[in-house]
Amino acid sequence: SQLSLFYGLSFLCVALAFAFAAYLYLWVKKQKTENAKIQEVSLLIKQGANTFMRREYLVLAKFAGGHCCDLDL
């Protein structure tokens, strides 16, 4: 049916997008960084991203924990 064809094509598009994202990630990781300033900026970006994710998961944990208490789980 048309609906199963739609789902199949949607899944294929998602799989291709993830494969392309993985390819780009590996390509970027393979690039050499010889400039000290670039390495410094890269470290700062990495630290900032980790801080953001830590805070984001803390907010999510509080939210989920609060709602679990509301549901009496």
Backbone as a ProteinNet text record, in pm:
[ID]
protein_1_A
[PRIMARY]
SQLSLFYGLSFLCVALAFAFAAYLYLWVKKQKTENAKIQEVSLLIKQGANTFMRREYLVLAKFAGGHCCDLDL
[TERTIARY]
83.3	0	88	26.9	100.9	158.6	88	135.3	262.8	269.4	390.9	506.9	478.1	581.7	633.8	542.3	581	670.9	631.4	712.9	849.4	852.8	979	1072.8	1018.6	1100.4	1145.2	1057.8	1095.1	1210.6	1201.4	1308.7	1438.6	1430.3	1548.7	1613.3	1532.8	1585.6	1654.7	1594.9	1655	1787.1	1788.7	1911.1	2021.9	1987.8	2087.1	2138.4	2049.7	2090.9	2187	2157.5	2247.5	2381.7	2378.8	2502.8	2588.2	2525.7	2598.4	2655.3	2577.2	2625	2745.2	2740.6	2853	2976.2	2957	3068.4	3132.3	3049.5	3103.2	3175.7	3121.6	3186.1	3324.6	3331.5	3460.9	3558.8	3509.3	3596.1	3654.6	3570.1	3617.3	3717.8	3689.9	3780.5	3917	3920.8	4044.9	4133.7	4077.1	4153.1	4259.4	4374.3	4485	4467.6	4502	4500.4	4642.2	4709.7	4848.5	4860	4756.3	4757.8	4718.5	4800.8	4775.5	4648.8	4621.3	4501.5	4375.4	4379.1	4264.4	4242	4348.2	4335.1	4277.3	4318.1	4267.3	4117.7	4077.7	3936.7	3855.4	3910.6	3843.3	3819.3	3918.5	3904.3	3796.6	3794.5	3693.2	3551.9	3537.4	3407.2	3364.9	3458	3428.2	3386.1	3456.7	3422.3	3284.8	3257.7	3127.9	3013.8	3035.3	2932.4	2907.2	3014.4	2997.9	2924.8	2955.5	2885.8	2737.9	2708.7	2569.7	2494.4	2554.7	2487.1	2465.6	2562.9	2547.8	2429.2	2419.8	2307.8	2175.4	2177.5	2054.9	2002.2	2091.7	2049.1	2003.3	2061	2017.2	1873.3	1845.1	1708.8	1613.9	1653.4	1569	1543.7	1646.1	1630.4	1533.3	1544.4	1451.9	1309.5	1294.1	1162.3	1101.9	1179.6	1130.2	1102.8	1191.6	1169.9	1045.8	1022.2	901.4	775.7	778.3	659.7	640.4	745.9	731.3	661.7	697.3	632	484.9	452.7	314.8	232	296.3	225.7	226	294.6	304.4	366.1	474.3	543.6	644
-118.6	0	125.3	238.3	363.2	403	370	406	329.9	201.7	125.3	172.2	212.7	268.8	399.3	482.2	607.5	581.3	485.9	451.5	397.5	315.9	260.7	368.7	461.2	570.1	663.9	686.1	770.4	707.9	578.3	508.4	514.3	496.8	503.2	642	745.9	882.9	905	856.9	871.5	795.6	673.5	593.2	661.4	716.6	787.4	912.7	984	1104.3	1068.6	961.5	918.4	871.1	801.1	754.6	873.5	974	1092.8	1168.4	1179.3	1245.9	1170.8	1038.1	958.8	980.3	984.8	1010	1146.1	1249.4	1383.3	1386.9	1321.2	1315.5	1252	1139	1070.4	1154.1	1222.7	1306.7	1421.3	1485.9	1597	1547.2	1433.6	1380.2	1344.6	1312.3	1272.6	1391.3	1511.5	1629.4	1663.6	1705.6	1742.5	1886.6	1910.3	2046.1	2079.3	2155.5	2190.4	2327.3	2406.9	2541.3	2535.3	2592.3	2588.6	2665.2	2773.8	2853.2	2773.3	2699.7	2616.7	2508.6	2448.7	2345.6	2405.1	2526.4	2592.7	2621.3	2674.4	2703.3	2573.9	2469.7	2340.4	2287.6	2300.7	2256.6	2338.2	2468.9	2553.3	2516.5	2488.5	2447.8	2315.3	2222.5	2091.6	2106.6	2188.6	2209.2	2275.7	2372.4	2438.9	2344.1	2258.9	2162.5	2062.8	2017	1923.6	1988.3	2113.2	2185.1	2200.3	2236.6	2250.4	2118.8	2009.5	1879.7	1836.6	1862.1	1826	1900.1	2029.6	2108.4	2066.1	2036.5	1995	1863.7	1767.6	1640.4	1657.9	1751.4	1778.9	1832.4	1925.7	1978.9	1866.6	1783.1	1672.7	1573.3	1543.6	1450.1	1506	1634.9	1697.1	1693.8	1724	1723	1583.5	1483.8	1345.6	1295.7	1327.1	1284.2	1344.9	1470.7	1536.8	1475.6	1442	1383.2	1238.3	1166.5	1030.6	1036	1135.3	1151.8	1187.3	1266.9	1302.5	1180.8	1088	969.3	855.5	873.3	770.4	642.1	654.2	534.9	481.9
0	0	0	-21.8	-28.4	106.4	213.4	346.6	382.3	349.3	378.8	291.1	168.2	82.1	140.7	191.9	255.8	376.1	461	578.4	537.7	434.8	387.1	335.3	256.6	204.4	316.2	413.4	527.8	603.4	629.6	700.4	621.1	490.1	405.4	411.6	408.7	418.2	552	659.1	791.8	798.9	746.4	748.3	668.1	551.9	471.1	542.9	611	683.8	796.6	870.6	977.5	921.8	810.9	749.7	704.7	646.9	603.4	723.1	830.3	951.8	1009.9	1009.6	1058.9	971.8	839.6	748.3	777.3	792.8	820.4	955.3	1056.1	1187.5	1176.1	1107.7	1092.9	1011.6	909.6	827	909.3	990.6	1073.5	1176.9	1240	1341.7	1282.3	1154.1	1088.6	1051.7	1046.9	1007.2	1111.4	1064.9	1153.2	1201.4	1328.4	1383.5	1427.3	1345.6	1373.9	1440.9	1433.4	1488.4	1636.5	1723.6	1868.1	1904.4	1835.6	1864.4	1832.1	1721.9	1684.3	1788.8	1838.1	1941.3	2070	2104.1	2224.1	2210.9	2095.6	2072.1	2071.9	2014	2011.1	2152.5	2238.2	2376.4	2448.9	2426	2488.7	2441.9	2314.2	2261.1	2323	2332.7	2391.2	2537.7	2613.2	2753.9	2767.3	2682.3	2685.6	2651.3	2551.8	2513.9	2626.7	2691.6	2802.6	2919.3	2949	3055.5	3021.7	2898.5	2856	2870.8	2824.7	2832.2	2977	3063.5	3204.4	3265	3239	3292.5	3230.2	3102.5	3034.2	3093	3116.2	3175.1	3319.3	3392.5	3529	3528.8	3438.6	3425.9	3386.3	3291.3	3246.5	3359.7	3439.1	3550.7	3654.6	3685.1	3780.4	3726.2	3599.6	3537.2	3539.6	3496.7	3493.4	3635.1	3728.8	3866.6	3926.2	3899.6	3948.4	3892.9	3764.9	3703.3	3747.1	3777.8	3831.7	3966.9	4046.3	4178.1	4159.7	4058.8	4031.5	3989	3921.1	3872.3	3974.5	4086.5	4191.2	4138.3	4063.3	4012.5	4111.1
[MASK]
+++++++++++++++++++++++++++++++++++++++++++++++++++++++++++++++++++++++++

